[in-house]
Short mmCIF file of C-alpha atoms in Angstrom, two decimals:
data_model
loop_
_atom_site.label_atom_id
_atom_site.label_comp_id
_atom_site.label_asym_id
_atom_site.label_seq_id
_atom_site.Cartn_x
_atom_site.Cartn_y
_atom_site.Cartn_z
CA UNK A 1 -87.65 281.89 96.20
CA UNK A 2 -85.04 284.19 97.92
CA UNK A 3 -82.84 281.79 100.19
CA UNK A 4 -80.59 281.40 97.13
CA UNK A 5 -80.12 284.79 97.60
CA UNK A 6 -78.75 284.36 100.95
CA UNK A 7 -76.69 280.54 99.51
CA UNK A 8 -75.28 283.31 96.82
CA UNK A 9 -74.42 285.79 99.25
CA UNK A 10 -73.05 283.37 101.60
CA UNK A 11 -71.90 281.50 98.29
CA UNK A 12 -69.89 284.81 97.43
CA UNK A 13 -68.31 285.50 100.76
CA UNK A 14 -66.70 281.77 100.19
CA UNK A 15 -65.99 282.70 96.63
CA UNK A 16 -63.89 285.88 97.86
CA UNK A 17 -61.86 284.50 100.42
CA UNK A 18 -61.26 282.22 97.94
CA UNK A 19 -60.54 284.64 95.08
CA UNK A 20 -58.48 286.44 98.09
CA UNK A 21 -56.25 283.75 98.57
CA UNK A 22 -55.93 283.30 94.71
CA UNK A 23 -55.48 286.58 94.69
CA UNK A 24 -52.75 287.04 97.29
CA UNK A 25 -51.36 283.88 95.92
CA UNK A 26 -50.77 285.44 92.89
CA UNK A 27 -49.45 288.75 93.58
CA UNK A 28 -46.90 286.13 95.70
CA UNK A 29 -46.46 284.73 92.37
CA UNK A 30 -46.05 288.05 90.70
CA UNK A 31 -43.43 289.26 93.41
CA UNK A 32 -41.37 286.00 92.63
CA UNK A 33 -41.01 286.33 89.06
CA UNK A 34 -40.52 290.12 89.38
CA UNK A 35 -37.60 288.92 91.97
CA UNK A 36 -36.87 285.85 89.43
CA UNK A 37 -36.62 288.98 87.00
CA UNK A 38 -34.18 291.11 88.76
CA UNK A 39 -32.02 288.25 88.98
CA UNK A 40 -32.23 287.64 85.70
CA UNK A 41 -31.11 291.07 84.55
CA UNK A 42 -28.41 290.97 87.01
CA UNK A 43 -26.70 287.89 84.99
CA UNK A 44 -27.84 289.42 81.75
CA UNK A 45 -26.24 292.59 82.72
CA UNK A 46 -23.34 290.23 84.14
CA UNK A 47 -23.06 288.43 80.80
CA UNK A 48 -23.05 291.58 78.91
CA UNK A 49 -20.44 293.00 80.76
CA UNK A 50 -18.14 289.41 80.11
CA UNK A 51 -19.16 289.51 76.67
CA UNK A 52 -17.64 293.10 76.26
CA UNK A 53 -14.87 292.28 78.23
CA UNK A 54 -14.31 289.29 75.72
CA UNK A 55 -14.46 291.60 73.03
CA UNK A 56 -12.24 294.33 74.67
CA UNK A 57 -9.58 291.21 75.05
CA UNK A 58 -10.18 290.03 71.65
CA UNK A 59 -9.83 293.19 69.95
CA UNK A 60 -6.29 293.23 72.55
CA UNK A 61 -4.94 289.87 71.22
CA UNK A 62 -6.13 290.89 67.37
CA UNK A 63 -4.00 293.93 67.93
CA UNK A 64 -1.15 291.80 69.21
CA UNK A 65 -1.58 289.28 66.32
CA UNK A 66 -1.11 292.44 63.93
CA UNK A 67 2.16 293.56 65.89
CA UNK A 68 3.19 290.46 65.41
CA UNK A 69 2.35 289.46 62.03
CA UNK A 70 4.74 293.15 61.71
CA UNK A 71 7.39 292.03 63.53
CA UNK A 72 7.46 288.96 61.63
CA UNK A 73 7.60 291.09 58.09
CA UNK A 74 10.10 293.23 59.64
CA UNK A 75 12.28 290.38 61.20
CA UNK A 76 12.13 288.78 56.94
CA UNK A 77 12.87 291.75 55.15
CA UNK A 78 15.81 291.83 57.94
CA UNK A 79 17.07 288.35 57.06
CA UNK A 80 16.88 289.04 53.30
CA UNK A 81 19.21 292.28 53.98
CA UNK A 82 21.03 289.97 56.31
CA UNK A 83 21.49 287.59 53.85
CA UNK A 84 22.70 290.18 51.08
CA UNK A 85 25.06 291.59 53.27
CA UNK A 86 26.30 288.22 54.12
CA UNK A 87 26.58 287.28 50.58
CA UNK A 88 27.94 290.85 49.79
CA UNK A 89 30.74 290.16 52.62
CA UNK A 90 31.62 286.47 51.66
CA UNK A 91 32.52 287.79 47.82
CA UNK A 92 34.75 290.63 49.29
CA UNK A 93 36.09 287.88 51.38
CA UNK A 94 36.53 285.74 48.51
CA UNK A 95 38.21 288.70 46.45
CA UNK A 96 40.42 289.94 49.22
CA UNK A 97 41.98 286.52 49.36
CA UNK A 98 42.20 286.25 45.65
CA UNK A 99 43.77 289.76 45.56
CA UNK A 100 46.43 288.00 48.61
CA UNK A 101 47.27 285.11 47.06
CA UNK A 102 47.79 286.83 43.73
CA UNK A 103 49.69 289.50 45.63
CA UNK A 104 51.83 286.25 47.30
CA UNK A 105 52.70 284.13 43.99
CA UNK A 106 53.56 287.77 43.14
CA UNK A 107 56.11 287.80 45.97
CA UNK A 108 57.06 284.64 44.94
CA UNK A 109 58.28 285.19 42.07
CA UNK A 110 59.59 288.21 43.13
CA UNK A 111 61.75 286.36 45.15
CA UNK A 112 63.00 283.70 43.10
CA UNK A 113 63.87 286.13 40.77
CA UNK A 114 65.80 287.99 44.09
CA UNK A 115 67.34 284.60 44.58
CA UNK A 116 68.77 283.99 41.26
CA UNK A 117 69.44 287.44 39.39
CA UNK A 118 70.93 289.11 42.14
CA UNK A 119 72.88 286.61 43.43
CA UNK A 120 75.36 285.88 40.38
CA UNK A 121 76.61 289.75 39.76
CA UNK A 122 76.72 289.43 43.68
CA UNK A 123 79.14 286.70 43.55
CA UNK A 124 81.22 288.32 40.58
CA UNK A 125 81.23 291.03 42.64
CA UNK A 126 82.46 288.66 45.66
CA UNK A 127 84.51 285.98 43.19
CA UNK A 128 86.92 288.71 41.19
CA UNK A 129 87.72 290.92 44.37
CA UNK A 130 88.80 287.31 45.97
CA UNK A 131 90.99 286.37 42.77
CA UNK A 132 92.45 289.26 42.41
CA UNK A 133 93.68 289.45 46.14
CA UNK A 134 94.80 285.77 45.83
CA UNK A 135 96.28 285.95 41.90
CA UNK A 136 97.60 289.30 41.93
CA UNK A 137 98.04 290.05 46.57
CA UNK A 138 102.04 290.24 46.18
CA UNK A 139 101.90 293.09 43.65
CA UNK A 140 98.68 295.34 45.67
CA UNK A 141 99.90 297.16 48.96
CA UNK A 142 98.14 297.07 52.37
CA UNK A 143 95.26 299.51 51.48
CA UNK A 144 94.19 298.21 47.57
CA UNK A 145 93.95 294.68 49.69
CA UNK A 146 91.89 296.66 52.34
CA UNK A 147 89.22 298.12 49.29
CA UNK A 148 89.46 294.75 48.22
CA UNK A 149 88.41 293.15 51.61
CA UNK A 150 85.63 296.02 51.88
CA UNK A 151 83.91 294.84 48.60
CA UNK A 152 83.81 291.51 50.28
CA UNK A 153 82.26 292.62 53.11
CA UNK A 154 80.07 294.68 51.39
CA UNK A 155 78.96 291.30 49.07
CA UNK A 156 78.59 289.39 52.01
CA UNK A 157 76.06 291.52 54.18
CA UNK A 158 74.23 292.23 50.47
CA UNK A 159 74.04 288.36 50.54
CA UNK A 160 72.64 288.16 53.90
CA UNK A 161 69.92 290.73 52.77
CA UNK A 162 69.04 288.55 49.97
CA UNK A 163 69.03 285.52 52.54
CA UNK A 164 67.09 287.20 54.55
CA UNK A 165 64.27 288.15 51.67
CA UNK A 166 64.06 284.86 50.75
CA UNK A 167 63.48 283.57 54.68
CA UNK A 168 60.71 286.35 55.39
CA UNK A 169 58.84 285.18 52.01
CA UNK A 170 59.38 281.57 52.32
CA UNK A 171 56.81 281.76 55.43
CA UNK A 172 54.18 282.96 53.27
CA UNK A 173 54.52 279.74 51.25
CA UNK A 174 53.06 276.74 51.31
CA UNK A 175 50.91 274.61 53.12
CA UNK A 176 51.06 274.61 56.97
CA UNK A 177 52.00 271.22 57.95
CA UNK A 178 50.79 271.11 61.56
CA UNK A 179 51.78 268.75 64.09
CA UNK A 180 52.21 269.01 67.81
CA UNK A 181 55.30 270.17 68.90
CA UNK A 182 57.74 270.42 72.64
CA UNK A 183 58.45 273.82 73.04
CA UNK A 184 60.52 273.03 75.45
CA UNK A 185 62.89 270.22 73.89
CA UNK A 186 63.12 272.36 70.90
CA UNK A 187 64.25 275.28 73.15
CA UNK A 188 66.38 273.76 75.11
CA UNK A 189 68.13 271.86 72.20
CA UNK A 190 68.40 275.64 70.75
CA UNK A 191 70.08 277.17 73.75
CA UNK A 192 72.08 274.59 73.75
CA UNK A 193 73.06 275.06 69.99
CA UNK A 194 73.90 278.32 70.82
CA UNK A 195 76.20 277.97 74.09
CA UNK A 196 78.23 275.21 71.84
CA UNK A 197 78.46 277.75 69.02
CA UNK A 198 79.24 280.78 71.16
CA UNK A 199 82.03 279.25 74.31
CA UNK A 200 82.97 282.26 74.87
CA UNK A 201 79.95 283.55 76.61
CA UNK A 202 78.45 282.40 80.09
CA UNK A 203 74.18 282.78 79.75
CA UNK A 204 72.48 281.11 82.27
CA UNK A 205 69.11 279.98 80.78
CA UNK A 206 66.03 277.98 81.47
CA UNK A 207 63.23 276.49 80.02
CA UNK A 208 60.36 275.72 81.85
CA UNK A 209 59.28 271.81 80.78
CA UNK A 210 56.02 270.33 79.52
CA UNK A 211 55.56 273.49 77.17
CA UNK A 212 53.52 271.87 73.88
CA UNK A 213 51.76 273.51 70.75
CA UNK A 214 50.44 272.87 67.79
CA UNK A 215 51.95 274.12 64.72
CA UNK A 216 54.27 273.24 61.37
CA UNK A 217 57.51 272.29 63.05
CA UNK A 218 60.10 273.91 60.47
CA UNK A 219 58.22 277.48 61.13
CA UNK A 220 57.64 277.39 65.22
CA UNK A 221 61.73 276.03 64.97
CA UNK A 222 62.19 279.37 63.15
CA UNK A 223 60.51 281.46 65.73
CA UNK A 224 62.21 280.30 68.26
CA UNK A 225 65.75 280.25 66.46
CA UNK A 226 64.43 283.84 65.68
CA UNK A 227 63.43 284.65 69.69
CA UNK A 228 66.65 282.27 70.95
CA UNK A 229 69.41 284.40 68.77
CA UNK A 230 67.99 287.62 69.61
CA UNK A 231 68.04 287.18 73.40
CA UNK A 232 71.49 285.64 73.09
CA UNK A 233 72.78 288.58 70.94
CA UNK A 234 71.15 291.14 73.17
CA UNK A 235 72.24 289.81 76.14
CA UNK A 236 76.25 289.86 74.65
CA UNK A 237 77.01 292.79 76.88
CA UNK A 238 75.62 292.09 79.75
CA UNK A 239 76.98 290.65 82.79
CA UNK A 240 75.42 288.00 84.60
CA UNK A 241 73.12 286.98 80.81
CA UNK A 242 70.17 285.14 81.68
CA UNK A 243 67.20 283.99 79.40
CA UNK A 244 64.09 281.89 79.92
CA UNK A 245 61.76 280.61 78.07
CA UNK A 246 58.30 279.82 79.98
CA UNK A 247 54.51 280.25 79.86
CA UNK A 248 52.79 283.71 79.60
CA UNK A 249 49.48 285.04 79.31
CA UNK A 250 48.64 286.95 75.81
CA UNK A 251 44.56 288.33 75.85
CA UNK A 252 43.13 285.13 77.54
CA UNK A 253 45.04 282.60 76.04
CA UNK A 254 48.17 280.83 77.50
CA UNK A 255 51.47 281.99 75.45
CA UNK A 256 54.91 280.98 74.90
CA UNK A 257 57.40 283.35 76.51
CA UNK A 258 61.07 284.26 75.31
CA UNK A 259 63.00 286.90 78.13
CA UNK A 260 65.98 288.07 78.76
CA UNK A 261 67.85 291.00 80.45
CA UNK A 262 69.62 292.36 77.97
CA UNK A 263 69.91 295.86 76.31
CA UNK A 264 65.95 295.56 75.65
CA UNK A 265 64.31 298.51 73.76
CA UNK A 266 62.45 301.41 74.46
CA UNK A 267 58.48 300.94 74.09
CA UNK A 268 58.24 303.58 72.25
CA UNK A 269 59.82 301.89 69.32
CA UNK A 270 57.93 298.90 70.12
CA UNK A 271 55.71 299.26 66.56
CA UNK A 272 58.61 299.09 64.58
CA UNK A 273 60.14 295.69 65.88
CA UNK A 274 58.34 293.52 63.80
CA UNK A 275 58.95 295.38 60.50
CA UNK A 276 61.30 294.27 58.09
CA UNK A 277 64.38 295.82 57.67
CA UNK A 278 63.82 298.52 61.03
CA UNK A 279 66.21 298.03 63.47
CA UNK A 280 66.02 299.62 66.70
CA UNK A 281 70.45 299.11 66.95
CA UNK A 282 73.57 300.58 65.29
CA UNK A 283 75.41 297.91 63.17
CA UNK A 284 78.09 299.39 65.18
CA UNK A 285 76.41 297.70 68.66
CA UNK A 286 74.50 295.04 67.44
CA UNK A 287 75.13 293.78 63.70
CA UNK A 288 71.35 292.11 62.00
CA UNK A 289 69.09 292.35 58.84
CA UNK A 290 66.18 293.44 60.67
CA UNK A 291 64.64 290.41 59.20
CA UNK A 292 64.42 288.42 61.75
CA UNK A 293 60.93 289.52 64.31
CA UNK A 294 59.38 290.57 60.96
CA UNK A 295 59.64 286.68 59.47
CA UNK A 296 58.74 285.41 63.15
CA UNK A 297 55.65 287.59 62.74
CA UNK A 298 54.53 286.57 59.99
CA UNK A 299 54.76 282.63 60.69
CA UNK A 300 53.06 283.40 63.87
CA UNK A 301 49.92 285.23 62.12
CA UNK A 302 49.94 282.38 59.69
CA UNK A 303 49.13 280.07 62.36
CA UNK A 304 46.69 282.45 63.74
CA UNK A 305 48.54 283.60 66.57
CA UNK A 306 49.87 286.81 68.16
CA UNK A 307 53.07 288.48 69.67
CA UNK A 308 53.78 291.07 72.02
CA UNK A 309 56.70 292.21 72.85
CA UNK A 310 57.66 294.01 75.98
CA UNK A 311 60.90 296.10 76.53
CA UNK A 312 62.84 298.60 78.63
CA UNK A 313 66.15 300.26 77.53
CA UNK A 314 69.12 297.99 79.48
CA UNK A 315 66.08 296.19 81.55
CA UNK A 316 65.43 293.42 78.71
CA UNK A 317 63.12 291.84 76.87
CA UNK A 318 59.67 289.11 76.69
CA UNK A 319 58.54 287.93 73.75
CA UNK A 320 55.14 285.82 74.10
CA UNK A 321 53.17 284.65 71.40
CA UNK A 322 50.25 281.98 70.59
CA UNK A 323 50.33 279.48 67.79
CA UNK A 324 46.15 279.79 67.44
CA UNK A 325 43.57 281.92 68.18
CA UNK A 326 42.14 279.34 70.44
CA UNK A 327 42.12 279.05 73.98
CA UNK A 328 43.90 275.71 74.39
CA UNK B 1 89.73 273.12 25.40
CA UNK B 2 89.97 270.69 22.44
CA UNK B 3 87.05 267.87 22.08
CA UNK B 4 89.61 265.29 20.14
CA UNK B 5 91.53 265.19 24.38
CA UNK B 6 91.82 261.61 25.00
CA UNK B 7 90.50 262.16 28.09
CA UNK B 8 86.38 262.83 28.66
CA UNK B 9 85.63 266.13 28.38
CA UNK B 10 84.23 268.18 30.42
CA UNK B 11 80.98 270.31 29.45
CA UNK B 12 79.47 273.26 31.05
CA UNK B 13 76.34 274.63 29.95
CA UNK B 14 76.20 278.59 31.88
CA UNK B 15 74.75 281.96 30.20
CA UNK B 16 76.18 283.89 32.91
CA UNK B 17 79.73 285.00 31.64
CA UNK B 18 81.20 285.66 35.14
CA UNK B 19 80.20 282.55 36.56
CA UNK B 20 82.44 280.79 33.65
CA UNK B 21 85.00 282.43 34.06
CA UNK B 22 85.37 281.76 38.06
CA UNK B 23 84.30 278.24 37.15
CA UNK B 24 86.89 277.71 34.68
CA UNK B 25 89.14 279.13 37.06
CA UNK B 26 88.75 277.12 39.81
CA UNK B 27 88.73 273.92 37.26
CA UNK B 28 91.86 275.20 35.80
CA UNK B 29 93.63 275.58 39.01
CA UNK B 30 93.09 271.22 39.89
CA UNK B 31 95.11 271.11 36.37
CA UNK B 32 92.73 268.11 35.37
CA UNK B 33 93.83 266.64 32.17
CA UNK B 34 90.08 266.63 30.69
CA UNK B 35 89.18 269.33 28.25
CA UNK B 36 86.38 271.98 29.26
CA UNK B 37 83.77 273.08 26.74
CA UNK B 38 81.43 275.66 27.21
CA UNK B 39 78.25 275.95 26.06
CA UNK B 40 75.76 279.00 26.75
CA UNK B 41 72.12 278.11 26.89
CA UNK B 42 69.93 274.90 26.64
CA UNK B 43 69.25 273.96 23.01
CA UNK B 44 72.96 274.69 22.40
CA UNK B 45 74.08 272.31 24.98
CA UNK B 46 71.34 269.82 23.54
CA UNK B 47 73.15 270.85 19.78
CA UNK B 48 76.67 269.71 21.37
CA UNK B 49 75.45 266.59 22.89
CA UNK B 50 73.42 265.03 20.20
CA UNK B 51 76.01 266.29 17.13
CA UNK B 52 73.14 268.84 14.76
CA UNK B 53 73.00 272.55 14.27
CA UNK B 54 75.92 273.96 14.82
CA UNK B 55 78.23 271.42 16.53
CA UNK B 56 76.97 268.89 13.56
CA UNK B 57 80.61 267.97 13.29
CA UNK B 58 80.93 266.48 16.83
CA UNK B 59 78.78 263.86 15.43
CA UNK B 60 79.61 260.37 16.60
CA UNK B 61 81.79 261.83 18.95
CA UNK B 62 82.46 260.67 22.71
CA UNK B 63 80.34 262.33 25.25
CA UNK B 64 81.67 263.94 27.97
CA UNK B 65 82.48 262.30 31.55
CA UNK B 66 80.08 265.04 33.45
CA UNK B 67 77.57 268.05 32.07
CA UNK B 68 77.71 271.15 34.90
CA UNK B 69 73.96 272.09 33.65
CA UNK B 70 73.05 275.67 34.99
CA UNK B 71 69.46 275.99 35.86
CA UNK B 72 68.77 279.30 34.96
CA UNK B 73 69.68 278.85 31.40
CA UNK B 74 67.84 281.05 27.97
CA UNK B 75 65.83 278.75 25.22
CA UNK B 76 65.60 275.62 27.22
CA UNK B 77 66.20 275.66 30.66
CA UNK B 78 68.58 273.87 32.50
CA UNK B 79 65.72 271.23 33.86
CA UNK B 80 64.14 271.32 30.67
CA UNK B 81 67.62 269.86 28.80
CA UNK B 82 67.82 267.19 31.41
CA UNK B 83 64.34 265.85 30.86
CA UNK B 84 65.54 265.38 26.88
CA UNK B 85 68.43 263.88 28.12
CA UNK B 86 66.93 261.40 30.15
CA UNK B 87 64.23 260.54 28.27
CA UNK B 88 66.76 260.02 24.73
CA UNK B 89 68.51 256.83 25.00
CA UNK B 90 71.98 258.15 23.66
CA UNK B 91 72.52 260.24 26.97
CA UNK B 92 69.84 259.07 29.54
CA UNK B 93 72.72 257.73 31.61
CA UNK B 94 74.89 260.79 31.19
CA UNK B 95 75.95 262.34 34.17
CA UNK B 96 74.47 265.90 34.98
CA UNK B 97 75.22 268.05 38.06
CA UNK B 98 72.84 270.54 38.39
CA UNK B 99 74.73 273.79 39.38
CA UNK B 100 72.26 276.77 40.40
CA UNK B 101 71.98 279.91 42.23
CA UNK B 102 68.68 278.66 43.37
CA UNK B 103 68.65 276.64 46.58
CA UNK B 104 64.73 276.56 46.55
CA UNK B 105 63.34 273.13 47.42
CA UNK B 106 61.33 273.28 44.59
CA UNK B 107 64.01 273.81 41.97
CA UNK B 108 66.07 270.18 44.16
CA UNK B 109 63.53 267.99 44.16
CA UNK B 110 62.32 268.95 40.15
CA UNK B 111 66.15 268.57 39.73
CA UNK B 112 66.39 264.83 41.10
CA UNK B 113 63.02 263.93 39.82
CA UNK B 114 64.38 264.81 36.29
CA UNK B 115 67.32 262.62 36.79
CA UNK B 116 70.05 264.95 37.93
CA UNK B 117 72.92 262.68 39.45
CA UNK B 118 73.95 265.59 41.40
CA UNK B 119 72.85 268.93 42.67
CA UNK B 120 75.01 271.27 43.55
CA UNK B 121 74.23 275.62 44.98
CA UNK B 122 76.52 277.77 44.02
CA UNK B 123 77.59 279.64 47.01
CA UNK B 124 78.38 283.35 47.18
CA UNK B 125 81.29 283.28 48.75
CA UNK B 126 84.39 282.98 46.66
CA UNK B 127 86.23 280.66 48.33
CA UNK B 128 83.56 278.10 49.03
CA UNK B 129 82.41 278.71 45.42
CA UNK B 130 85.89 278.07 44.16
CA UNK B 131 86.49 274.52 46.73
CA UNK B 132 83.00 273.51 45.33
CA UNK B 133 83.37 273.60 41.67
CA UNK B 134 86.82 271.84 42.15
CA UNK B 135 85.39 269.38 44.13
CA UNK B 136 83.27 268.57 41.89
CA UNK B 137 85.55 268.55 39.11
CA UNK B 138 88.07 266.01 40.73
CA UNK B 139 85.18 263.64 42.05
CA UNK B 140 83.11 263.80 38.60
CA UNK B 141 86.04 262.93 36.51
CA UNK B 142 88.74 261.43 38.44
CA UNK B 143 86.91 259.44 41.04
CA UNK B 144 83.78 258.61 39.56
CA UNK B 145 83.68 255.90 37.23
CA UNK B 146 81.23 257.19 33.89
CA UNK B 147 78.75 254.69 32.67
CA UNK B 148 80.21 254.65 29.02
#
């Protein structure tokens, strides 16, 4: 038969539209996943990139651990050295006040010794010029009396040296007994000391109230007697006296004050004031040990504290100091 | 200076020959009728007191109405001899002045808590020295009434 030959033919042209369309459909298809594809590779290429960011970051912080993990090494073998030193410091610390309190029971002694084995020849010295003015005066003339009188004197100042020892190293014993204290009662009670002790001179002198420390009452009464005497005795020739004693400033701290206008000193001198036995005066102007600013020093840097002093020649002087080395 | 005085002697421990002699001077001058005996360091003063060693023939014999005890003394010191004293019941009521060069605290309060009746600086100055040691001879033996 041939008309399947025609149902084929006309079969096939059905069969390739139809394989057309399957055809087209699936080149759609292919174009999708090759589209689907490119995507793809764009996040793969994406995630790539993120992961070797990641790793660029990582390999960043690891470094940063490392520095660290250093630093930290560093910053231990630091304390250790830190501590050594420390510990190194604390001994000398320990030593240097072994070697001062040795070197003050040293003074000490020294000065008990001072006070007793120089004292009796002194008074021998002293007691037989005395007796023999008062057993034998009506057979010595005017001048053996006068050598007489000069080995007196002589005794006597050599006894206020030895005094005066025994003050300056007195303040280097003992506990410090601290309690608070008014300045300005004790100052004022001082001054007041002095005018009854002294009639003949005319000081005007104030003391500003309210003034209050902290510190052993027997020493800071020394200071002051110290500061009060020497503005009264530098202030003997000169008219119209005045002192005061009032608040000051010393660094950043608040400070006790002691001025008057009085023959004063040249700064220039100023490093010697508070050393014992310099004196910035003749005997012959102004009689004194030289004792005196070097014992109020002393008390002063046994609380802690500091003076300064501040001078002009015939202009007067100040005097401030702290009791602590803390701001109040 | 005879111990057999009817009158209480009086007895002065001091090394220091110079001081004696301006003590005994100034005692002399207040013309006191007691006797002064001198002794010159700390176990001789203890020797005198209790009657041995050398003063073994003082045995039995009166004290004296006041000791001037020096501080500063050789052997046993002038603290040290006033401890014995006080703590032996022959003499623990004696009277002692201390008498010193020293006017350290320390030295005072050691003094009194040894049982020193009295305590007493010698000054440098003559003339105090002098009124002082008199003083203290006229109150210790003609105002003060002695235990014994």
């Amino acid at each position: 038969v041939r008309w399947p030959f025609r149902i084929r033919r006309k079969k096939t042209g059905t069969e390739l539209v139809i394989a057309n369309h399957e055809l087209a459909f699936q080149n759609q298809e292919k174009e999708n996943r090759a589209t689907e594809l490119v995507i793809a590779n764009h996040e793969l290429a994406f995630q790539n990139q993120e992961k070797e960011n990641r790793a660029a970051e990582l390999l960043i912080a690891n470094q940063e651990l490392a520095f660290q993990n250093q630093e930290k090494e560093n910053r231990a073998a630091e304390l250790v050295i830190t501590n050594d030193s420390l510990r190194e410091s604390e001994l000398r610390v320990l030593q240097r006040s072994a070697e001062l309190e040795g070197a003050n029971s040293e003074l000490d002694s020294f000065a008990y010794a001072v006070s007793h084995d120089l004292r009796a020849p002194l008074r021998a010295l002293n007691g037989f010029s005395q007796a023999m003015l008062e057993d034998y005066g009506n057979t010595l003339d005017t001048q053996a009396k006068t050598y007489l009188d000069q080995i007196g004197i002589a005794s006597k100042k050599m006894g206020d040296l030895i005094e005066g020892i025994l003050a300056l190293s007195r303040t280097t014993r003992g506990d410090l007994q601290l309690n608070d204290i008014d300045i300005s009662a004790l100052a004022e009670r001082q001054l007041r000391e002095l005018t009854h002790n002294d009639p003949s001179r005319i000081v005007s002198w104030q003391v500003e109230p309210a003034l209050t420390a902290v510190g052993d009452i027997r020493m800071v009464e020394a200071v002051l007697s110290n500061l009060l005497g020497n503005a009264w005795k530098y202030t003997g020739k000169t008219a119209a006296a005045q002192i005061s004693v009032d608040a000051g400033t010393l660094g950043d701290m608040t400070s006790f004050c002691v001025s008057d206008n009085g023959t004063g000193f040249d700064m220039a001198h100023a490093n010697q004031l508070f050393q014992p036995f310099r004196r910035l005066h003749r005997q012959d102007e102004f009689p004194g040990l030289g004792i005196g600013l070097a014992t109020v020093q002393r008390i002063i840097h046994r609380h802690g504290g500091t003076i300064a002093a501040e001078g002009t020649p015939n202009g007067g002087a100040r005097f401030c100091f702290t009791l602590s080395g803390n701001p109040s | 200076m005879s111990i057999l005085m009817k009158a209480k002697s009086i007895l002065l421990v001091e090394d220091n020959p110079q001081d004696e002699m301006l003590i005994l001077r100034a005692l002399n001058k207040i013309n006191l009728a007691n006797g002064i005996d001198v002794v010159r360091d700390g176990q001789q003063a203890l020797d005198y007191l209790y009657g041995q060693g050398e003063f073994a023939a003082r045995q039995g014999l009166e004290l004296p109405a006041v000791i001037l005890l020096d501080i500063g003394l050789p052997r046993l010191s002038g603290l040290e001899v006033l401890e014995r004293l006080r703590a032996s019941p022959a003499t623990h009521l004696l009277p002692v002045v201390l008498l010193t060069s020293s006017d350290e605290e320390r030295d005072r309060l050691k003094g009194y808590e040894n049982g020193a009746n009295s305590f007493v600086t010698k000054p440098l100055d003559f003339a105090e020295f002098a009124e002082k040691v008199s003083r203290i001879g006229v109150y210790w033996v003609a105002v003060n009434e002695s235990p014994t």
